[in-house]
Amino acid sequence: MIKNIKLFVADIDGTLVNEAREMMPLTRAVLNDLHCRGILMGIASGRPVGPHLYEQKDAMAGEF
């Protein structure tokens, strides 16, 4: 097992949910376990970024 994981990033369709857009109980349990261990989670996508995300980024500048 990989130790010292700080971040988990995954695609949604076909990875976290099936074709019916349902998350399997084991997947939910694993994600919950990662969350309980303090591991950050993110979503990855091959879809293009919409302009509204750029607006949100600009509005949040300096908050971190």
PDB file of C-alpha atoms in Angstrom:
ATOM      1  CA  MET A   1       0.000   0.000   0.000  1.00  0.00           C
ATOM      2  CA  ILE A   2       1.187   3.512  -0.768  1.00  0.00           C
ATOM      3  CA  LYS A   3       1.898   5.478   2.399  1.00  0.00           C
ATOM      4  CA  ASN A   4       1.663   9.203   3.075  1.00  0.00           C
ATOM      5  CA  ILE A   5      -1.114   9.873   0.548  1.00  0.00           C
ATOM      6  CA  LYS A   6      -2.262  13.485   0.856  1.00  0.00           C
ATOM      7  CA  LEU A   7      -4.457  13.873  -2.226  1.00  0.00           C
ATOM      8  CA  PHE A   8      -6.723  11.591  -4.248  1.00  0.00           C
ATOM      9  CA  VAL A   9      -7.941  12.771  -7.672  1.00  0.00           C
ATOM     10  CA  ALA A  10     -10.290  10.796  -9.925  1.00  0.00           C
ATOM     11  CA  ASP A  11     -12.566  11.135 -12.905  1.00  0.00           C
ATOM     12  CA  ILE A  12     -16.268  10.676 -12.155  1.00  0.00           C
ATOM     13  CA  ASP A  13     -17.868   8.856 -15.105  1.00  0.00           C
ATOM     14  CA  GLY A  14     -16.800   5.219 -15.219  1.00  0.00           C
ATOM     15  CA  THR A  15     -14.459   5.672 -12.256  1.00  0.00           C
ATOM     16  CA  LEU A  16     -16.467   6.862  -9.264  1.00  0.00           C
ATOM     17  CA  VAL A  17     -19.901   6.139 -10.736  1.00  0.00           C
ATOM     18  CA  ASN A  18     -21.186   3.567 -13.220  1.00  0.00           C
ATOM     19  CA  GLU A  19     -23.080   4.161 -16.478  1.00  0.00           C
ATOM     20  CA  ALA A  20     -26.304   4.662 -14.499  1.00  0.00           C
ATOM     21  CA  ARG A  21     -24.480   7.396 -12.526  1.00  0.00           C
ATOM     22  CA  GLU A  22     -24.691   5.326  -9.367  1.00  0.00           C
ATOM     23  CA  MET A  23     -21.851   5.100  -6.870  1.00  0.00           C
ATOM     24  CA  MET A  24     -21.252   1.582  -5.629  1.00  0.00           C
ATOM     25  CA  PRO A  25     -21.303   1.055  -1.843  1.00  0.00           C
ATOM     26  CA  LEU A  26     -17.629  -0.019  -1.793  1.00  0.00           C
ATOM     27  CA  THR A  27     -16.604   3.149  -3.664  1.00  0.00           C
ATOM     28  CA  ARG A  28     -18.567   5.287  -1.208  1.00  0.00           C
ATOM     29  CA  ALA A  29     -16.982   3.459   1.739  1.00  0.00           C
ATOM     30  CA  VAL A  30     -13.456   3.936   0.373  1.00  0.00           C
ATOM     31  CA  LEU A  31     -14.032   7.650  -0.294  1.00  0.00           C
ATOM     32  CA  ASN A  32     -15.454   8.047   3.206  1.00  0.00           C
ATOM     33  CA  ASP A  33     -12.406   6.288   4.655  1.00  0.00           C
ATOM     34  CA  LEU A  34     -10.061   8.583   2.729  1.00  0.00           C
ATOM     35  CA  HIS A  35     -11.993  11.600   3.995  1.00  0.00           C
ATOM     36  CA  CYS A  36     -11.833  10.343   7.599  1.00  0.00           C
ATOM     37  CA  ARG A  37      -8.054   9.969   7.242  1.00  0.00           C
ATOM     38  CA  GLY A  38      -7.795  13.624   6.198  1.00  0.00           C
ATOM     39  CA  ILE A  39      -6.890  12.859   2.584  1.00  0.00           C
ATOM     40  CA  LEU A  40      -7.963  15.614   0.218  1.00  0.00           C
ATOM     41  CA  MET A  41     -10.083  14.657  -2.783  1.00  0.00           C
ATOM     42  CA  GLY A  42     -10.399  16.271  -6.185  1.00  0.00           C
ATOM     43  CA  ILE A  43     -12.175  15.697  -9.462  1.00  0.00           C
ATOM     44  CA  ALA A  44     -10.362  15.389 -12.774  1.00  0.00           C
ATOM     45  CA  SER A  45     -12.076  15.813 -16.123  1.00  0.00           C
ATOM     46  CA  GLY A  46     -11.215  15.903 -19.770  1.00  0.00           C
ATOM     47  CA  ARG A  47     -14.047  18.345 -20.396  1.00  0.00           C
ATOM     48  CA  PRO A  48     -13.205  21.941 -21.255  1.00  0.00           C
ATOM     49  CA  VAL A  49     -13.234  24.530 -18.485  1.00  0.00           C
ATOM     50  CA  GLY A  50     -16.161  26.936 -18.811  1.00  0.00           C
ATOM     51  CA  PRO A  51     -15.745  30.703 -18.465  1.00  0.00           C
ATOM     52  CA  HIS A  52     -17.664  30.708 -15.164  1.00  0.00           C
ATOM     53  CA  LEU A  53     -14.782  28.819 -13.527  1.00  0.00           C
ATOM     54  CA  TYR A  54     -12.328  31.484 -14.596  1.00  0.00           C
ATOM     55  CA  GLU A  55     -14.621  34.105 -13.073  1.00  0.00           C
ATOM     56  CA  GLN A  56     -14.735  32.168  -9.801  1.00  0.00           C
ATOM     57  CA  LYS A  57     -10.940  31.875  -9.805  1.00  0.00           C
ATOM     58  CA  ASP A  58     -10.554  35.629 -10.243  1.00  0.00           C
ATOM     59  CA  ALA A  59     -13.127  36.332  -7.516  1.00  0.00           C
ATOM     60  CA  MET A  60     -11.271  34.038  -5.105  1.00  0.00           C
ATOM     61  CA  ALA A  61      -7.796  35.438  -5.823  1.00  0.00           C
ATOM     62  CA  GLY A  62      -5.959  36.156  -2.616  1.00  0.00           C
ATOM     63  CA  GLU A  63      -8.172  33.977  -0.408  1.00  0.00           C
ATOM     64  CA  PHE A  64      -5.601  31.212  -0.103  1.00  0.00           C
TER      65      PHE A  64
END
